[in-house]
DNA sequence: TCCAGATATCGACTATCATCTATGTCTTGA
DNA sequence: TCAAGACATAGATGATAGTCGATATCTGGA
């Protein structure tokens, strides 16, 4: 389980000065977690869902993929620290960690955006 | 060869409304190109190099990797539209397309940053 | 015309990843 | 206590990606 806010915040903007190997090794997994069409759509669906959260049951229906596959992608995003997970009864709700997205964006473009 | 500025600009910010599958399919390759430690360091090295550009000879020395491997990563970044390529004599110079980075960052965080 | 150096391409190998089916775990309600 | 439903995990498989050594291509100078 990563801390994307810390990871991206650790590092200077990409264009400011050369990233060390350790810094690059810290950031690459975050981008890797985002760099998949299904996971991009999952992030987008969760973020724009009513209340800023969505349960897995809502998400499964949006894809032509098996339930375990969606579960896998959600785990990847959660392990990367990009989604928060909240189990309420039988249902599991996911919520986007916007601070994480802001940190990543700031690292990429140098924009001092704080989520 | 992609057009990352157009690709990322085509799409609403991740958190604004659900991405279509087509939009996600367009953006994922850009993030995938960035989502590698070596390529992150390459982008960073090129961007922060004197004059905003660097030749391959400068870059090869910064890594403990073979010359073909670096060449491969540069090709991935160039094909994704993240690096511009300029051959001058025997040397090839690469330059970061900062507008591309800005578009990606804006798409991730919703920041209306224009590079 | 030829050689040396800079960079790209090719082919192979290994590791990682996305996906599936089958199954396990947990919670609610009867 | 049991059954049903929501979600996660396990194991397998085909595709993709990072790396290398060998080789090709291009350019400038002798």
mmCIF file of C-alpha atoms (C1' of nucleotides) in Angstrom:
data_model
loop_
_atom_site.group_PDB
_atom_site.id
_atom_site.type_symbol
_atom_site.label_atom_id
_atom_site.label_comp_id
_atom_site.label_asym_id
_atom_site.label_seq_id
_atom_site.Cartn_x
_atom_site.Cartn_y
_atom_site.Cartn_z
ATOM 1 C CA UNK A 1 0.000 0.000 0.000
ATOM 2 C CA UNK A 2 1.552 3.207 -1.187
ATOM 3 C CA UNK A 3 1.219 6.781 -0.053
ATOM 4 C CA UNK A 4 0.809 8.625 -3.330
ATOM 5 C CA UNK A 5 0.487 12.032 -1.742
ATOM 6 C CA UNK A 6 3.782 11.587 0.000
ATOM 7 C CA UNK A 7 5.364 9.875 -2.961
ATOM 8 C CA UNK A 8 4.496 12.548 -5.451
ATOM 9 C CA UNK A 9 5.066 15.314 -2.939
ATOM 10 C CA UNK A 10 8.522 13.957 -2.213
ATOM 11 C CA UNK A 11 9.653 14.808 -5.687
ATOM 12 C CA UNK A 12 10.329 17.955 -7.597
ATOM 13 C CA UNK A 13 8.241 18.650 -10.673
ATOM 14 C CA UNK A 14 9.399 16.537 -13.586
ATOM 15 C CA UNK A 15 10.777 19.546 -15.415
ATOM 16 C CA UNK A 16 12.520 21.214 -12.499
ATOM 17 C CA UNK A 17 15.548 19.019 -12.008
ATOM 18 C CA UNK A 18 16.599 15.450 -12.720
ATOM 19 C CA UNK A 19 14.696 12.837 -10.761
ATOM 20 C CA UNK A 20 16.807 10.403 -8.809
ATOM 21 C CA UNK A 21 16.315 6.739 -9.465
ATOM 22 C CA UNK A 22 14.738 6.337 -6.031
ATOM 23 C CA UNK A 23 12.277 9.126 -6.747
ATOM 24 C CA UNK A 24 11.401 7.659 -10.141
ATOM 25 C CA UNK A 25 10.925 4.246 -8.563
ATOM 26 C CA UNK A 26 8.498 5.797 -6.121
ATOM 27 C CA UNK A 27 6.383 7.626 -8.689
ATOM 28 C CA UNK A 28 6.261 5.122 -11.531
ATOM 29 C CA UNK A 29 3.934 2.697 -9.705
ATOM 30 C CA UNK A 30 1.392 5.460 -9.169
ATOM 31 C CA UNK A 31 1.302 6.282 -12.860
ATOM 32 C CA UNK A 32 1.284 2.612 -13.689
ATOM 33 C CA UNK A 33 -1.833 2.172 -11.587
ATOM 34 C CA UNK A 34 -3.522 4.936 -13.556
ATOM 35 C CA UNK A 35 -2.235 3.835 -16.949
ATOM 36 C CA UNK A 36 -5.007 1.445 -17.854
ATOM 37 C CA UNK A 37 -8.274 2.253 -19.642
ATOM 38 C CA UNK A 38 -10.413 0.277 -17.225
ATOM 39 C CA UNK A 39 -8.799 1.869 -14.191
ATOM 40 C CA UNK A 40 -9.074 5.341 -15.671
ATOM 41 C CA UNK A 41 -12.771 4.791 -16.173
ATOM 42 C CA UNK A 42 -13.106 3.380 -12.664
ATOM 43 C CA UNK A 43 -11.461 6.460 -11.184
ATOM 44 C CA UNK A 44 -13.657 8.680 -13.284
ATOM 45 C CA UNK A 45 -16.817 6.772 -12.439
ATOM 46 C CA UNK A 46 -16.133 6.826 -8.714
ATOM 47 C CA UNK A 47 -15.162 10.490 -8.697
ATOM 48 C CA UNK A 48 -18.216 11.660 -10.566
ATOM 49 C CA UNK A 49 -20.644 9.377 -8.797
ATOM 50 C CA UNK A 50 -23.256 10.778 -6.446
ATOM 51 C CA UNK A 51 -21.606 11.686 -3.171
ATOM 52 C CA UNK A 52 -18.142 11.132 -4.616
ATOM 53 C CA UNK A 53 -18.295 7.450 -3.857
ATOM 54 C CA UNK A 54 -19.525 4.315 -5.556
ATOM 55 C CA UNK A 55 -20.051 0.737 -4.508
ATOM 56 C CA UNK A 56 -18.648 -2.146 -6.491
ATOM 57 C CA UNK A 57 -22.130 -3.147 -7.588
ATOM 58 C CA UNK A 58 -22.489 0.169 -9.400
ATOM 59 C CA UNK A 59 -19.126 -0.261 -11.090
ATOM 60 C CA UNK A 60 -19.486 -3.851 -12.269
ATOM 61 C CA UNK A 61 -22.431 -2.940 -14.462
ATOM 62 C CA UNK A 62 -20.467 -0.256 -16.284
ATOM 63 C CA UNK A 63 -18.066 -2.753 -17.799
ATOM 64 C CA UNK A 64 -18.255 -5.789 -19.984
ATOM 65 C CA UNK A 65 -15.816 -7.555 -17.687
ATOM 66 C CA UNK A 66 -16.125 -10.194 -15.014
ATOM 67 C CA UNK A 67 -16.620 -9.217 -11.399
ATOM 68 C CA UNK A 68 -13.209 -10.547 -10.316
ATOM 69 C CA UNK A 69 -11.536 -8.458 -12.992
ATOM 70 C CA UNK A 70 -13.162 -5.273 -11.713
ATOM 71 C CA UNK A 71 -12.278 -6.296 -8.184
ATOM 72 C CA UNK A 72 -8.679 -6.746 -9.283
ATOM 73 C CA UNK A 73 -8.495 -3.283 -10.827
ATOM 74 C CA UNK A 74 -10.036 -1.723 -7.741
ATOM 75 C CA UNK A 75 -7.426 -3.454 -5.636
ATOM 76 C CA UNK A 76 -4.644 -2.092 -7.812
ATOM 77 C CA UNK A 77 -5.990 1.436 -7.427
ATOM 78 C CA UNK A 78 -6.502 0.983 -3.703
ATOM 79 C CA UNK A 79 -3.052 -0.499 -3.168
ATOM 80 C CA UNK A 80 -1.583 2.454 -5.034
ATOM 81 C CA UNK A 81 -3.387 4.758 -2.631
ATOM 82 C CA UNK A 82 -5.581 6.294 -5.287
ATOM 83 C CA UNK A 83 -8.864 4.963 -3.941
ATOM 84 C CA UNK A 84 -10.131 4.797 -0.387
ATOM 85 C CA UNK A 85 -12.100 1.742 0.611
ATOM 86 C CA UNK A 86 -15.008 1.697 3.021
ATOM 87 C CA UNK A 87 -17.023 -1.407 3.791
ATOM 88 C CA UNK A 88 -20.559 -0.717 4.950
ATOM 89 C CA UNK A 89 -22.570 -3.835 5.549
ATOM 90 C CA UNK A 90 -22.458 -6.057 2.529
ATOM 91 C CA UNK A 91 -21.361 -3.307 0.223
ATOM 92 C CA UNK A 92 -17.923 -1.821 -0.330
ATOM 93 C CA UNK A 93 -17.672 1.828 -1.274
ATOM 94 C CA UNK A 94 -14.723 3.377 -3.015
ATOM 95 C CA UNK A 95 -13.790 7.053 -2.990
ATOM 96 C CA UNK A 96 -11.139 8.911 -4.971
ATOM 97 C CA UNK A 97 -8.243 10.381 -3.001
ATOM 98 C CA UNK A 98 -8.177 13.681 -4.827
ATOM 99 C CA UNK A 99 -5.101 14.808 -2.953
ATOM 100 C CA UNK A 100 -3.264 11.920 -4.567
ATOM 101 C CA UNK A 101 -4.377 12.953 -8.036
ATOM 102 C CA UNK A 102 -3.408 16.541 -7.321
ATOM 103 C CA UNK A 103 0.055 15.493 -6.184
ATOM 104 C CA UNK A 104 0.610 13.436 -9.283
ATOM 105 C CA UNK A 105 -0.588 16.233 -11.546
ATOM 106 C CA UNK A 106 1.659 18.708 -9.777
ATOM 107 C CA UNK A 107 4.611 16.408 -10.187
ATOM 108 C CA UNK A 108 3.956 15.993 -13.904
ATOM 109 C CA UNK A 109 3.333 19.586 -14.853
ATOM 110 C CA UNK A 110 4.875 21.529 -12.034
ATOM 111 C CA UNK A 111 1.514 23.021 -11.209
ATOM 112 C CA UNK A 112 1.449 23.672 -7.470
ATOM 113 C CA UNK A 113 -2.012 22.186 -7.209
ATOM 114 C CA UNK A 114 -2.925 21.006 -3.725
ATOM 115 C CA UNK A 115 -5.964 18.744 -3.598
ATOM 116 C CA UNK B 1 2.606 8.502 -33.107
ATOM 117 C CA UNK B 2 0.071 10.056 -30.777
ATOM 118 C CA UNK B 3 -1.052 13.614 -30.209
ATOM 119 C CA UNK B 4 -1.050 13.835 -26.434
ATOM 120 C CA UNK B 5 -2.131 17.439 -26.312
ATOM 121 C CA UNK B 6 -5.199 16.636 -28.355
ATOM 122 C CA UNK B 7 -5.762 13.326 -26.612
ATOM 123 C CA UNK B 8 -5.726 14.738 -23.120
ATOM 124 C CA UNK B 9 -7.498 17.915 -24.184
ATOM 125 C CA UNK B 10 -10.257 15.860 -25.761
ATOM 126 C CA UNK B 11 -11.292 14.603 -22.391
ATOM 127 C CA UNK B 12 -12.901 16.113 -19.345
ATOM 128 C CA UNK B 13 -10.943 16.081 -16.114
ATOM 129 C CA UNK B 14 -10.988 12.659 -14.527
ATOM 130 C CA UNK B 15 -13.198 13.830 -11.700
ATOM 131 C CA UNK B 16 -15.683 15.856 -13.733
ATOM 132 C CA UNK B 17 -17.735 13.160 -15.387
ATOM 133 C CA UNK B 18 -17.340 9.513 -16.414
ATOM 134 C CA UNK B 19 -14.801 8.926 -19.129
ATOM 135 C CA UNK B 20 -16.051 7.014 -22.134
ATOM 136 C CA UNK B 21 -14.200 3.890 -23.112
ATOM 137 C CA UNK B 22 -12.895 5.658 -26.223
ATOM 138 C CA UNK B 23 -11.564 8.522 -24.147
ATOM 139 C CA UNK B 24 -9.930 6.158 -21.693
ATOM 140 C CA UNK B 25 -8.376 4.216 -24.558
ATOM 141 C CA UNK B 26 -6.899 7.451 -25.842
ATOM 142 C CA UNK B 27 -5.392 8.594 -22.563
ATOM 143 C CA UNK B 28 -4.104 5.343 -21.114
ATOM 144 C CA UNK B 29 -1.215 5.000 -23.610
ATOM 145 C CA UNK B 30 0.095 8.436 -22.650
ATOM 146 C CA UNK B 31 0.187 7.526 -18.975
ATOM 147 C CA UNK B 32 1.631 4.157 -19.840
ATOM 148 C CA UNK B 33 4.482 5.871 -21.641
ATOM 149 C CA UNK B 34 5.217 7.889 -18.514
ATOM 150 C CA UNK B 35 4.716 5.024 -16.094
ATOM 151 C CA UNK B 36 8.252 3.682 -16.087
ATOM 152 C CA UNK B 37 11.110 4.753 -13.825
ATOM 153 C CA UNK B 38 13.618 4.972 -16.659
ATOM 154 C CA UNK B 39 11.289 7.025 -18.826
ATOM 155 C CA UNK B 40 10.395 9.317 -15.942
ATOM 156 C CA UNK B 41 14.080 9.997 -15.407
ATOM 157 C CA UNK B 42 14.594 10.503 -19.137
ATOM 158 C CA UNK B 43 11.813 13.087 -19.271
ATOM 159 C CA UNK B 44 13.219 14.791 -16.214
ATOM 160 C CA UNK B 45 16.783 14.751 -17.523
ATOM 161 C CA UNK B 46 15.793 16.168 -20.889
ATOM 162 C CA UNK B 47 13.550 18.838 -19.395
ATOM 163 C CA UNK B 48 16.110 20.096 -16.932
ATOM 164 C CA UNK B 49 19.054 19.886 -19.298
ATOM 165 C CA UNK B 50 20.746 23.028 -20.544
ATOM 166 C CA UNK B 51 18.620 24.600 -23.250
ATOM 167 C CA UNK B 52 15.725 22.271 -22.505
ATOM 168 C CA UNK B 53 17.165 19.633 -24.766
ATOM 169 C CA UNK B 54 19.590 16.743 -24.500
ATOM 170 C CA UNK B 55 21.300 14.455 -26.956
ATOM 171 C CA UNK B 56 21.231 10.713 -26.558
ATOM 172 C CA UNK B 57 24.907 10.653 -25.720
ATOM 173 C CA UNK B 58 24.181 12.706 -22.597
ATOM 174 C CA UNK B 59 21.373 10.384 -21.598
ATOM 175 C CA UNK B 60 23.105 7.051 -22.087
ATOM 176 C CA UNK B 61 25.691 7.918 -19.458
ATOM 177 C CA UNK B 62 23.048 8.604 -16.827
ATOM 178 C CA UNK B 63 21.850 5.005 -16.774
ATOM 179 C CA UNK B 64 23.320 1.624 -16.119
ATOM 180 C CA UNK B 65 21.513 0.295 -19.171
ATOM 181 C CA UNK B 66 22.540 -0.597 -22.680
ATOM 182 C CA UNK B 67 22.356 1.951 -25.481
ATOM 183 C CA UNK B 68 19.580 0.075 -27.316
ATOM 184 C CA UNK B 69 17.483 0.044 -24.167
ATOM 185 C CA UNK B 70 17.729 3.816 -23.773
ATOM 186 C CA UNK B 71 16.981 4.199 -27.464
ATOM 187 C CA UNK B 72 13.910 2.045 -27.000
ATOM 188 C CA UNK B 73 12.602 4.140 -24.126
ATOM 189 C CA UNK B 74 13.197 7.343 -26.062
ATOM 190 C CA UNK B 75 11.224 5.895 -28.933
ATOM 191 C CA UNK B 76 8.333 5.043 -26.645
ATOM 192 C CA UNK B 77 8.266 8.608 -25.321
ATOM 193 C CA UNK B 78 8.587 10.057 -28.802
ATOM 194 C CA UNK B 79 5.884 7.819 -30.253
ATOM 195 C CA UNK B 80 3.596 8.877 -27.427
ATOM 196 C CA UNK B 81 4.205 12.483 -28.382
ATOM 197 C CA UNK B 82 5.910 13.369 -25.129
ATOM 198 C CA UNK B 83 9.333 14.066 -26.622
ATOM 199 C CA UNK B 84 10.268 15.971 -29.767
ATOM 200 C CA UNK B 85 13.130 14.602 -31.814
ATOM 201 C CA UNK B 86 15.648 16.694 -33.714
ATOM 202 C CA UNK B 87 18.564 15.198 -35.583
ATOM 203 C CA UNK B 88 21.512 17.543 -36.006
ATOM 204 C CA UNK B 89 24.474 15.963 -37.704
ATOM 205 C CA UNK B 90 25.445 12.779 -35.991
ATOM 206 C CA UNK B 91 23.601 13.646 -32.821
ATOM 207 C CA UNK B 92 19.919 13.393 -32.000
ATOM 208 C CA UNK B 93 18.431 15.897 -29.590
ATOM 209 C CA UNK B 94 15.273 15.331 -27.605
ATOM 210 C CA UNK B 95 13.053 18.012 -26.119
ATOM 211 C CA UNK B 96 10.077 17.703 -23.772
ATOM 212 C CA UNK B 97 6.689 18.708 -25.161
ATOM 213 C CA UNK B 98 5.577 20.592 -22.083
ATOM 214 C CA UNK B 99 2.134 21.203 -23.544
ATOM 215 C CA UNK B 100 1.649 17.454 -23.530
ATOM 216 C CA UNK B 101 2.618 17.204 -19.865
ATOM 217 C CA UNK B 102 0.318 20.099 -19.032
ATOM 218 C CA UNK B 103 -2.601 18.458 -20.809
ATOM 219 C CA UNK B 104 -2.075 15.206 -18.971
ATOM 220 C CA UNK B 105 -1.803 16.961 -15.627
ATOM 221 C CA UNK B 106 -4.957 18.951 -16.335
ATOM 222 C CA UNK B 107 -6.807 15.796 -17.225
ATOM 223 C CA UNK B 108 -5.710 14.073 -14.019
ATOM 224 C CA UNK B 109 -6.368 16.825 -11.539
ATOM 225 C CA UNK B 110 -8.798 19.082 -13.344
ATOM 226 C CA UNK B 111 -6.343 21.919 -13.123
ATOM 227 C CA UNK B 112 -6.862 24.107 -16.205
ATOM 228 C CA UNK B 113 -3.121 24.319 -16.753
ATOM 229 C CA UNK B 114 -2.122 25.186 -20.295
ATOM 230 C CA UNK B 115 1.543 24.592 -21.085
ATOM 231 C "C1'" DT C 1 36.040 6.010 -50.985
ATOM 232 C "C1'" DC C 2 36.579 4.264 -46.552
ATOM 233 C "C1'" DC C 3 36.430 4.307 -41.537
ATOM 234 C "C1'" DA C 4 34.721 5.499 -36.985
ATOM 235 C "C1'" DG C 5 31.267 6.936 -34.090
ATOM 236 C "C1'" DA C 6 26.235 7.912 -32.918
ATOM 237 C "C1'" DT C 7 21.847 6.126 -32.974
ATOM 238 C "C1'" DA C 8 18.179 2.886 -34.426
ATOM 239 C "C1'" DT C 9 16.360 -1.691 -35.458
ATOM 240 C "C1'" DC C 10 16.023 -6.779 -34.940
ATOM 241 C "C1'" DG C 11 15.308 -11.104 -32.605
ATOM 242 C "C1'" DA C 12 15.213 -13.532 -28.404
ATOM 243 C "C1'" DC C 13 14.293 -14.121 -23.575
ATOM 244 C "C1'" DT C 14 12.142 -13.294 -19.214
ATOM 245 C "C1'" DA C 15 8.923 -11.055 -16.317
ATOM 246 C "C1'" DT C 16 4.806 -8.748 -15.623
ATOM 247 C "C1'" DC C 17 -0.077 -7.999 -16.483
ATOM 248 C "C1'" DA C 18 -5.095 -8.365 -17.769
ATOM 249 C "C1'" DT C 19 -8.392 -11.595 -17.901
ATOM 250 C "C1'" DC C 20 -10.957 -15.697 -16.965
ATOM 251 C "C1'" DT C 21 -13.191 -19.620 -14.038
ATOM 252 C "C1'" DA C 22 -13.602 -21.578 -9.667
ATOM 253 C "C1'" DT C 23 -13.768 -20.911 -4.987
ATOM 254 C "C1'" DG C 24 -13.472 -18.606 -0.449
ATOM 255 C "C1'" DT C 25 -15.090 -15.119 3.039
ATOM 256 C "C1'" DC C 26 -18.228 -12.244 5.117
ATOM 257 C "C1'" DT C 27 -22.823 -10.180 6.112
ATOM 258 C "C1'" DT C 28 -27.773 -10.102 6.309
ATOM 259 C "C1'" DG C 29 -32.135 -12.058 6.887
ATOM 260 C "C1'" DA C 30 -35.209 -15.982 7.582
ATOM 261 C "C1'" DT D 1 -28.316 -22.400 11.802
ATOM 262 C "C1'" DC D 2 -28.747 -21.984 7.085
ATOM 263 C "C1'" DA D 3 -29.111 -19.812 2.516
ATOM 264 C "C1'" DA D 4 -28.230 -16.091 -0.600
ATOM 265 C "C1'" DG D 5 -25.809 -12.324 -2.197
ATOM 266 C "C1'" DA D 6 -21.600 -9.028 -2.426
ATOM 267 C "C1'" DC D 7 -17.017 -8.955 -2.861
ATOM 268 C "C1'" DA D 8 -12.207 -10.918 -2.664
ATOM 269 C "C1'" DT D 9 -8.718 -14.418 -3.567
ATOM 270 C "C1'" DA D 10 -6.345 -18.263 -6.081
ATOM 271 C "C1'" DG D 11 -4.553 -20.369 -10.042
ATOM 272 C "C1'" DA D 12 -4.063 -20.611 -14.995
ATOM 273 C "C1'" DT D 13 -3.316 -18.589 -19.531
ATOM 274 C "C1'" DG D 14 -2.265 -15.567 -23.385
ATOM 275 C "C1'" DA D 15 -0.501 -11.012 -24.376
ATOM 276 C "C1'" DT D 16 2.557 -7.265 -23.556
ATOM 277 C "C1'" DA D 17 6.816 -4.983 -22.083
ATOM 278 C "C1'" DG D 18 11.803 -4.294 -20.544
ATOM 279 C "C1'" DT D 19 16.202 -5.809 -21.428
ATOM 280 C "C1'" DC D 20 20.092 -7.559 -23.928
ATOM 281 C "C1'" DG D 21 23.577 -8.684 -27.806
ATOM 282 C "C1'" DA D 22 24.105 -8.372 -32.636
ATOM 283 C "C1'" DT D 23 23.574 -5.728 -36.507
ATOM 284 C "C1'" DA D 24 21.973 -2.058 -39.608
ATOM 285 C "C1'" DT D 25 21.894 2.919 -40.920
ATOM 286 C "C1'" DC D 26 23.502 7.388 -41.204
ATOM 287 C "C1'" DT D 27 26.924 11.221 -40.841
ATOM 288 C "C1'" DG D 28 31.432 13.543 -40.839
ATOM 289 C "C1'" DG D 29 36.178 13.465 -41.597
ATOM 290 C "C1'" DA D 30 40.523 11.634 -43.547
#
